Amino acid sequence: MDAGDDALTLGAALWSIAVGIELTIRITMVGIVPGNRRPTTAMAWLLAIFFLPVAGLLLYLLFANTKLSRRRIERQRNVNESILEATQHLSGGTWAPDAPDWVLSAVELNRRLGALPLQGGNAVEFITGYKESLDEMRLEIDRARRYIHVQFYIIGDDDEYVAPILEALERAVARGVKVRVLFDHLGSLRVKGYFALVRRMSAAGINWRRMLPLAPFQRRWRRPDLRNHRKIVVVDGQVAFTGSQNLIEPGYKRSSAHKVGREWVELMVKVHGPLVTSLDVVFATDWSQESDEDLLQDLAAVEDAIREAPDAGEDLGQVVPSGPGFETENNLRLFNTLIYSATERLSITSPYFVPDDSLLYAITTAAQRGVEVELFVCEKGDQALVQHAQQSYYEALLRAGVRIYLYKAPAVLHSKCMAVDDDVVVMGSSNMDMRSFSLNLEITLMLLGSDLVDELMKVQDSYRANSTELTLEQWNERPMLSRWIDNVARLSATLQ
């Protein structure tokens, strides 16, 4: 046998080994991938593994685990149990005895999943102006006497929007106020000026931590796209802010956005009253995950704060934390519960609308049983793949009777909110997409009462005035290539 025959024999052997490995991967993963995973997600992963076995397996090992570390999950569970015990005397009926049964059912669901109770005696103010909300935060920071808690997915560096906040935090430290700042590691790392920002905070004496840091040499590693997406500011336990806005200028420091004049449209709330304590509990929980300082050591103080916080108004609300630190998808379960309970109207705003099957069925079923359903989305989003995935759902929604309003480009409608009949408002950081349900730590605020619904509907009316309605006839005229791209993007969106 000559050298050529030897090479052919070796090549055939290597080919057989490669085929055997690929076949083994395919067969093995068929019995592994579907476990505790949505069927659509499992199918997307299996398709990736069947077409590219080795590469698909590596991607699966890197990205398929949606859970946080055992330590983080256990700590969250302990916090939930302690809060439930400390506030067991509080129930939905305590504050809303006349609320419809379906509202009290949603309150109980939130209580069991997220631990925090419904609370009355609040004053809630919606803030739609980008600069206005930052100015309100700065004013409250300058009034601080004891502590300031700041938490954002993205924090930008010094500019006309962020500089006043940073300067106010520096003044607070100088007068002896404890300032704690949390920001998502990857969310902020990619923003130009990140290293200058952290140097400035350190020099000022601001105590800051990265949320969900990727630090493999410190044995802090997880699926890299698990992110903390919450936005919370609490001052002295007396006033808080939450919503969709990040601490960055409205073009998100993106040259592509500035080039076309793209700015983000946000919705925040300013809260006085007992709900401030619930938001502070969420911050404290996240802080304890990233530092050795336990801000929830004295749970009796938490109980007293929730029970004895002075009434600031008549608004009712409940804070709903969610994310991979919980064993259930708290935000998705709440959304589905409320949508199935609606009898008259649903008004939904979501910048990234990529629902799972359960949410898609809930919304289309609501429209089909006569509920007036409207959905506000971006005409052109800032993330092309997500935009195409979102568009793949438009036909099913339109055929069911959902009215879709496209917020005019180049603006990015980044608000996340929903009004249900005349009874419930939901708003916060959570999108209606599978990333927010499974991968992101989110914060949602459920508010009760027709007055707050009316206030949110005024906001939605302003969105409608700057939108064009999409019709089924218009949508069916789009090119076949666009349909193909939308459907491919939809498949990739399920790789959670």
Coordinates of C-alpha atoms in Angstrom, one line a residue:
M1 CA 0.0 0.0 0.0
D2 CA 1.6 3.3 -1.1
A3 CA 1.4 6.7 0.7
G4 CA -1.6 7.7 -1.4
D5 CA -3.6 4.8 -0.2
D6 CA -2.6 5.4 3.4
A7 CA -3.8 9.0 3.1
L8 CA -7.1 7.9 1.6
T9 CA -7.6 5.3 4.4
L10 CA -6.8 7.9 7.0
G11 CA -9.1 10.4 5.4
A12 CA -11.9 7.9 5.3
A13 CA -11.3 7.0 9.0
L14 CA -11.4 10.7 10.0
W15 CA -14.5 11.2 8.0
S16 CA -16.2 8.3 9.7
I17 CA -15.2 9.6 13.1
A18 CA -16.5 13.1 12.3
V19 CA -19.8 11.6 11.0
G20 CA -20.1 9.5 14.1
I21 CA -19.5 12.4 16.4
E22 CA -22.1 14.6 14.6
L23 CA -24.6 11.7 14.7
T24 CA -24.0 11.1 18.4
I25 CA -24.4 14.8 19.1
R26 CA -27.7 15.0 17.2
I27 CA -29.2 11.8 18.8
T28 CA -28.0 12.8 22.3
M29 CA -29.3 16.3 22.2
V30 CA -32.7 15.3 21.0
G31 CA -33.3 13.9 24.5
I32 CA -31.6 16.8 26.4
V33 CA -32.6 20.0 24.7
P34 CA -36.4 19.8 25.3
G35 CA -36.2 19.4 29.0
N36 CA -37.9 22.2 30.9
R37 CA -37.9 24.4 27.8
R38 CA -40.5 25.9 25.6
P39 CA -41.2 23.6 22.5
T40 CA -40.5 26.5 20.2
T41 CA -37.2 27.2 21.9
A42 CA -36.2 23.5 21.9
M43 CA -37.0 23.2 18.2
A44 CA -34.9 26.2 17.4
W45 CA -31.9 24.8 19.3
L46 CA -32.4 21.4 17.7
L47 CA -32.4 22.9 14.3
A48 CA -29.2 24.7 15.0
I49 CA -27.6 21.5 16.3
F50 CA -28.8 19.4 13.4
F51 CA -27.5 21.8 10.8
L52 CA -24.2 22.6 12.6
P53 CA -23.7 19.9 15.3
V54 CA -20.4 21.0 16.8
A55 CA -21.0 24.7 16.5
G56 CA -24.6 24.3 17.7
L57 CA -23.5 22.3 20.7
L58 CA -20.9 24.9 21.7
L59 CA -23.5 27.7 21.4
Y60 CA -26.0 25.6 23.4
L61 CA -23.5 25.0 26.2
L62 CA -22.6 28.7 26.3
F63 CA -26.1 30.2 25.9
A64 CA -28.8 27.7 26.7
N65 CA -28.7 27.9 30.5
T66 CA -31.1 30.7 31.6
K67 CA -30.4 30.3 35.3
L68 CA -28.3 32.3 37.6
S69 CA -25.9 30.6 40.0
R70 CA -27.2 28.4 42.8
R71 CA -26.0 31.0 45.4
R72 CA -28.0 33.8 43.8
I73 CA -31.2 31.8 43.4
E74 CA -30.9 30.6 47.0
R75 CA -30.4 34.1 48.3
Q76 CA -33.4 35.4 46.3
R77 CA -35.5 32.6 47.7
N78 CA -34.4 33.4 51.3
V79 CA -35.3 37.1 50.8
N80 CA -38.7 36.2 49.4
E81 CA -39.5 33.9 52.4
S82 CA -38.4 36.5 54.9
I83 CA -40.5 39.3 53.3
L84 CA -43.5 37.1 53.1
E85 CA -43.2 36.3 56.8
A86 CA -42.6 39.9 57.7
T87 CA -45.6 41.1 55.8
Q88 CA -48.0 38.2 56.2
H89 CA -50.6 40.5 57.7
L90 CA -51.0 42.4 54.5
S91 CA -53.3 41.2 51.8
G92 CA -54.9 42.5 48.7
G93 CA -58.2 42.9 50.4
T94 CA -56.6 45.1 53.1
W95 CA -56.1 47.9 50.6
A96 CA -58.6 47.2 47.8
P97 CA -61.7 45.5 49.4
D98 CA -63.9 46.7 46.5
A99 CA -61.6 45.6 43.7
P100 CA -62.9 43.1 41.2
D101 CA -62.0 39.5 41.9
W102 CA -59.7 39.2 38.9
V103 CA -57.7 42.2 40.2
L104 CA -57.3 40.6 43.7
S105 CA -56.4 37.3 41.9
A106 CA -53.5 39.1 40.1
V107 CA -52.4 40.7 43.4
E108 CA -52.3 37.3 45.0
L109 CA -50.3 35.9 42.1
N110 CA -47.7 38.7 42.4
R111 CA -47.5 38.1 46.1
R112 CA -46.8 34.4 45.8
L113 CA -44.3 34.8 43.0
G114 CA -42.5 38.0 43.9
A115 CA -43.3 38.2 47.7
L116 CA -44.1 42.0 47.8
P117 CA -47.6 43.1 48.9
L118 CA -50.1 45.5 47.5
Q119 CA -49.7 48.8 49.2
G120 CA -52.0 51.8 49.5
G121 CA -51.3 55.4 50.5
N122 CA -49.1 56.3 47.5
A123 CA -48.8 59.3 45.2
V124 CA -47.8 58.2 41.7
E125 CA -46.8 60.7 39.0
F126 CA -46.1 59.8 35.4
I127 CA -43.2 61.6 33.7
T128 CA -42.9 61.5 29.9
G129 CA -40.2 64.2 29.4
Y130 CA -36.7 62.7 29.0
K131 CA -35.0 65.7 30.5
E132 CA -37.8 66.3 33.0
S133 CA -37.4 62.9 34.7
L134 CA -33.6 63.4 35.0
D135 CA -34.2 66.9 36.5
E136 CA -36.7 65.5 39.0
M137 CA -34.1 62.9 40.0
R138 CA -31.4 65.5 40.5
L139 CA -33.7 67.7 42.6
E140 CA -34.5 64.7 44.9
I141 CA -30.8 63.7 45.1
D142 CA -29.9 67.2 46.2
R143 CA -32.5 66.9 49.0
A144 CA -31.0 63.6 50.3
R145 CA -29.9 63.5 53.9
R146 CA -29.2 59.7 54.6
Y147 CA -28.8 57.6 51.5
I148 CA -29.3 57.4 47.7
H149 CA -29.8 54.2 45.8
V150 CA -29.3 54.3 42.0
Q151 CA -29.7 51.3 39.7
F152 CA -29.8 51.4 35.9
Y153 CA -29.1 48.9 33.1
I154 CA -27.1 51.6 31.3
I155 CA -25.2 54.5 32.8
G156 CA -23.5 56.9 30.4
D157 CA -20.6 59.2 31.0
D158 CA -20.5 62.9 31.5
D159 CA -22.8 65.0 29.2
E160 CA -25.5 67.6 29.5
Y161 CA -28.0 64.9 30.6
V162 CA -25.9 62.7 32.9
A163 CA -23.5 65.3 34.3
P164 CA -26.1 67.1 36.5
I165 CA -26.9 63.7 38.1
L166 CA -23.3 62.8 38.7
E167 CA -22.6 66.2 40.2
A168 CA -25.6 65.9 42.5
L169 CA -24.3 62.5 43.6
E170 CA -20.9 64.0 44.3
R171 CA -22.4 66.8 46.3
A172 CA -24.4 64.2 48.3
V173 CA -21.2 62.2 49.2
A174 CA -19.5 65.5 50.2
R175 CA -22.3 66.2 52.8
G176 CA -22.1 62.7 54.2
V177 CA -24.9 60.9 52.3
K178 CA -24.3 57.2 51.6
V179 CA -24.5 56.8 47.8
R180 CA -24.8 53.3 46.3
V181 CA -24.8 52.8 42.5
L182 CA -25.6 49.6 40.5
F183 CA -25.2 49.3 36.8
D184 CA -25.3 46.3 34.5
H185 CA -21.8 45.3 33.5
L186 CA -22.2 44.7 29.8
G187 CA -25.0 47.2 29.4
S188 CA -22.7 50.0 30.5
L189 CA -19.4 48.6 29.4
R190 CA -20.2 49.1 25.8
V191 CA -21.0 52.8 26.2
K192 CA -18.1 55.2 25.3
G193 CA -16.6 56.7 28.4
Y194 CA -17.3 53.8 30.7
F195 CA -13.8 53.7 32.3
A196 CA -13.8 57.5 32.9
L197 CA -17.2 57.1 34.5
V198 CA -16.1 54.5 37.1
R199 CA -12.9 56.4 37.8
R200 CA -15.0 59.5 38.5
M201 CA -17.4 57.7 40.8
S202 CA -14.5 56.1 42.7
A203 CA -12.7 59.4 43.1
A204 CA -15.9 61.0 44.5
G205 CA -16.4 58.2 47.1
I206 CA -19.5 56.8 45.4
N207 CA -19.9 53.1 46.3
W208 CA -20.6 51.4 43.0
R209 CA -21.0 47.8 41.8
R210 CA -21.4 46.1 38.5
M211 CA -24.5 43.9 38.2
L212 CA -24.0 40.4 36.8
P213 CA -20.3 41.0 36.0
L214 CA -18.4 38.7 33.7
A215 CA -15.2 38.1 35.6
P216 CA -14.0 34.5 34.9
F217 CA -10.8 35.0 36.8
Q218 CA -12.8 35.8 39.9
R219 CA -15.0 32.7 39.3
R220 CA -17.9 34.9 38.3
W221 CA -19.1 33.5 35.0
R222 CA -22.5 32.7 33.6
R223 CA -24.4 32.8 30.4
P224 CA -23.1 36.2 29.1
D225 CA -26.5 37.6 28.0
L226 CA -28.2 37.2 31.3
R227 CA -28.6 40.9 32.3
N228 CA -30.0 43.1 35.0
H229 CA -32.4 45.4 33.2
R230 CA -34.0 47.2 36.1
K231 CA -34.1 51.0 36.6
I232 CA -34.6 52.3 40.2
V233 CA -33.7 55.4 42.1
V234 CA -34.6 55.7 45.8
V235 CA -33.8 58.7 48.0
D236 CA -33.9 58.4 51.8
G237 CA -36.7 55.8 51.6
Q238 CA -39.1 58.7 50.9
V239 CA -39.2 59.0 47.1
A240 CA -38.4 56.7 44.2
F241 CA -38.3 56.5 40.4
T242 CA -38.8 53.6 38.1
G243 CA -39.7 52.9 34.5
S244 CA -38.0 52.4 31.2
Q245 CA -35.4 55.2 31.1
N246 CA -31.6 54.6 31.4
L247 CA -29.2 57.1 32.8
I248 CA -27.8 58.3 29.4
E249 CA -28.5 60.9 26.9
P250 CA -31.6 60.3 24.6
G251 CA -29.5 59.2 21.6
Y252 CA -27.8 56.6 23.8
K253 CA -24.4 57.9 22.7
R254 CA -24.7 56.1 19.4
S255 CA -23.3 57.9 16.4
S256 CA -25.8 56.0 14.1
A257 CA -28.7 57.4 16.2
H258 CA -27.3 60.9 16.2
K259 CA -26.8 60.8 12.4
V260 CA -30.5 60.2 11.7
G261 CA -31.8 62.2 14.7
R262 CA -33.0 59.1 16.6
E263 CA -34.0 59.6 20.2
W264 CA -35.6 57.3 22.8
V265 CA -39.0 58.1 24.1
E266 CA -39.4 57.0 27.7
L267 CA -41.9 56.7 30.5
M268 CA -41.0 57.0 34.2
V269 CA -43.0 57.3 37.4
K270 CA -42.2 59.2 40.6
V271 CA -43.5 57.6 43.7
H272 CA -44.1 58.8 47.3
G273 CA -45.4 56.4 49.9
P274 CA -45.1 52.8 51.0
L275 CA -44.3 51.6 47.5
V276 CA -40.9 53.3 47.9
T277 CA -40.0 50.6 50.4
S278 CA -40.8 47.8 48.0
L279 CA -38.6 49.4 45.3
D280 CA -35.9 49.8 47.9
V281 CA -36.2 46.1 48.8
V282 CA -35.5 45.1 45.2
F283 CA -32.5 47.4 45.1
A284 CA -31.2 46.0 48.4
T285 CA -31.6 42.5 47.1
D286 CA -29.6 43.2 44.0
W287 CA -27.0 45.1 46.1
S288 CA -26.5 42.1 48.3
Q289 CA -26.0 39.9 45.3
E290 CA -23.0 42.0 44.1
S291 CA -21.4 43.0 47.5
D292 CA -20.9 41.7 51.0
E293 CA -23.2 44.4 52.4
D294 CA -26.6 43.1 53.4
L295 CA -29.0 46.0 53.4
L296 CA -31.8 43.6 54.4
Q297 CA -30.3 42.3 57.7
D298 CA -33.0 43.8 59.8
L299 CA -36.2 42.5 58.3
A300 CA -38.2 43.9 61.2
A301 CA -37.2 47.3 59.9
V302 CA -38.5 46.3 56.5
E303 CA -41.8 45.2 58.1
D304 CA -42.1 48.5 60.0
A305 CA -41.3 50.5 56.9
I306 CA -43.9 48.8 54.9
R307 CA -46.6 48.9 57.6
E308 CA -45.8 52.4 59.0
A309 CA -44.8 54.4 55.9
P310 CA -46.9 57.6 56.0
D311 CA -49.6 57.9 53.4
A312 CA -48.6 60.2 50.6
G313 CA -51.8 59.9 48.5
E314 CA -54.5 57.4 47.6
D315 CA -52.9 55.4 44.9
L316 CA -52.6 51.6 45.2
G317 CA -49.7 49.6 43.7
Q318 CA -47.6 46.5 43.9
V319 CA -43.9 46.0 42.9
V320 CA -43.3 42.8 40.8
P321 CA -39.6 41.8 40.4
S322 CA -38.8 39.1 37.9
G323 CA -35.9 37.4 36.2
P324 CA -33.8 34.3 36.2
G325 CA -33.3 34.6 39.9
F326 CA -36.9 33.4 40.3
E327 CA -38.1 30.0 39.5
T328 CA -41.1 31.4 37.6
E329 CA -41.5 34.0 34.9
N330 CA -43.3 36.5 37.1
N331 CA -43.8 39.2 34.5
L332 CA -45.1 36.9 31.8
R333 CA -47.6 35.2 34.2
L334 CA -48.9 38.6 35.3
F335 CA -49.3 39.9 31.7
N336 CA -51.2 36.7 30.7
T337 CA -53.4 36.9 33.8
L338 CA -54.4 40.5 33.2
I339 CA -54.9 40.1 29.4
Y340 CA -57.2 37.1 29.9
S341 CA -59.1 39.1 32.6
A342 CA -59.8 42.1 30.3
T343 CA -63.4 42.6 29.2
E344 CA -63.3 46.0 27.5
R345 CA -59.9 47.4 26.6
L346 CA -56.2 46.6 26.4
S347 CA -53.8 49.3 25.4
I348 CA -50.2 48.0 25.2
T349 CA -46.9 49.7 24.4
S350 CA -43.7 47.6 24.0
P351 CA -40.6 48.6 22.0
Y352 CA -39.6 44.9 21.6
F353 CA -42.7 42.8 21.1
V354 CA -41.6 39.1 20.6
P355 CA -44.1 37.1 22.5
D356 CA -44.0 33.5 23.4
D357 CA -47.0 31.3 22.3
S358 CA -48.9 31.9 25.6
L359 CA -48.8 35.7 25.3
L360 CA -49.6 35.7 21.6
Y361 CA -52.7 33.5 22.3
A362 CA -53.7 35.7 25.3
I363 CA -53.6 38.9 23.2
T364 CA -55.3 37.4 20.1
T365 CA -57.9 35.7 22.1
A366 CA -58.7 38.9 23.9
A367 CA -59.3 40.6 20.5
Q368 CA -61.3 37.7 19.2
R369 CA -63.7 37.8 22.2
G370 CA -64.5 41.5 21.6
V371 CA -61.9 43.3 23.8
E372 CA -60.6 46.5 22.1
V373 CA -56.9 45.8 21.8
E374 CA -54.3 48.3 20.6
L375 CA -50.5 47.8 20.4
F376 CA -48.0 50.6 20.0
V377 CA -44.6 49.6 18.6
C378 CA -41.8 51.3 16.7
E379 CA -42.1 51.8 13.0
K380 CA -38.3 51.1 12.9
G381 CA -36.6 49.8 16.0
D382 CA -33.0 50.2 16.9
Q383 CA -32.3 46.5 16.8
A384 CA -32.8 45.1 13.3
L385 CA -33.0 41.4 14.2
V386 CA -35.6 42.1 16.9
Q387 CA -37.5 44.4 14.6
H388 CA -37.8 41.6 12.0
A389 CA -38.8 39.0 14.6
Q390 CA -41.4 41.4 16.0
Q391 CA -42.8 42.0 12.5
S392 CA -43.3 38.3 12.0
Y393 CA -46.2 38.4 14.5
Y394 CA -48.1 41.3 12.9
E395 CA -50.2 39.3 10.5
A396 CA -51.6 37.0 13.3
L397 CA -52.3 40.0 15.4
L398 CA -54.1 42.0 12.7
R399 CA -56.2 39.0 11.6
A400 CA -57.3 38.6 15.2
G401 CA -58.5 42.2 15.3
V402 CA -55.6 43.9 17.2
R403 CA -55.0 47.5 16.1
I404 CA -51.3 48.1 15.6
Y405 CA -49.9 51.6 15.7
L406 CA -46.4 52.3 14.4
Y407 CA -44.6 55.1 16.2
K408 CA -43.0 57.2 13.6
A409 CA -39.3 56.8 12.9
P410 CA -36.6 57.8 13.6
A411 CA -37.8 57.9 17.3
V412 CA -37.6 54.7 19.4
L413 CA -40.7 54.3 21.5
H414 CA -39.0 52.7 24.5
S415 CA -41.9 52.9 27.0
K416 CA -43.2 49.6 28.4
C417 CA -46.7 49.9 29.7
M418 CA -50.3 48.5 29.5
A419 CA -53.7 49.6 30.6
V420 CA -56.4 46.9 31.3
D421 CA -60.0 48.1 31.3
D422 CA -60.4 51.0 33.7
D423 CA -58.8 49.0 36.5
V424 CA -55.1 48.3 36.1
V425 CA -51.9 49.9 34.9
V426 CA -48.7 48.0 34.4
M427 CA -45.4 49.7 33.6
G428 CA -41.7 49.4 34.3
S429 CA -38.6 48.0 32.6
S430 CA -40.1 44.8 31.1
N431 CA -40.6 44.4 27.4
M432 CA -43.0 41.9 26.0
D433 CA -40.4 39.6 24.6
M434 CA -38.8 36.3 25.6
R435 CA -35.6 38.0 26.7
S436 CA -37.5 40.0 29.3
F437 CA -39.4 36.9 30.4
S438 CA -36.4 34.5 30.7
L439 CA -33.1 36.3 30.6
N440 CA -33.4 39.8 32.1
L441 CA -33.9 40.8 35.7
E442 CA -36.8 43.3 35.4
I443 CA -39.0 45.5 37.6
T444 CA -42.7 45.9 37.0
L445 CA -45.2 48.2 38.8
M446 CA -48.8 47.2 38.9
L447 CA -51.1 50.2 39.8
L448 CA -54.8 50.0 40.5
G449 CA -57.6 52.6 39.9
S450 CA -59.4 54.4 37.1
D451 CA -57.6 57.7 37.8
L452 CA -54.2 56.1 37.1
V453 CA -55.6 54.4 34.0
D454 CA -56.9 57.7 32.8
E455 CA -53.4 59.3 33.2
L456 CA -51.7 56.5 31.3
M457 CA -54.3 56.7 28.5
K458 CA -53.4 60.3 28.1
V459 CA -49.8 59.1 27.5
Q460 CA -51.0 56.5 25.1
D461 CA -53.1 59.1 23.2
S462 CA -49.9 61.1 22.7
Y463 CA -48.3 58.0 21.2
R464 CA -51.3 57.5 18.9
A465 CA -51.0 61.1 17.7
N466 CA -47.5 60.4 16.5
S467 CA -48.2 57.0 15.0
T468 CA -49.7 55.6 11.8
E469 CA -52.1 52.6 12.0
L470 CA -51.0 49.5 10.1
T471 CA -53.7 47.6 8.2
L472 CA -53.7 44.0 7.2
E473 CA -54.0 45.0 3.5
Q474 CA -50.9 47.2 3.8
W475 CA -49.0 44.5 5.6
N476 CA -49.8 41.8 3.0
E477 CA -48.3 43.9 0.2
R478 CA -44.8 43.7 1.6
P479 CA -42.2 41.8 -0.6
M480 CA -41.6 38.1 -0.2
L481 CA -38.0 38.7 0.8
S482 CA -39.2 40.8 3.8
R483 CA -41.5 38.0 4.9
W484 CA -38.6 35.5 4.6
I485 CA -36.3 37.7 6.7
D486 CA -39.0 38.2 9.3
N487 CA -39.6 34.5 9.7
V488 CA -35.9 33.7 10.0
A489 CA -35.5 36.4 12.6
R490 CA -38.5 34.9 14.5
L491 CA -36.8 31.5 14.6
S492 CA -33.5 33.0 15.9
A493 CA -35.5 34.9 18.6
T494 CA -36.6 31.7 20.2
L495 CA -33.0 30.6 20.9
Q496 CA -33.3 31.5 24.6

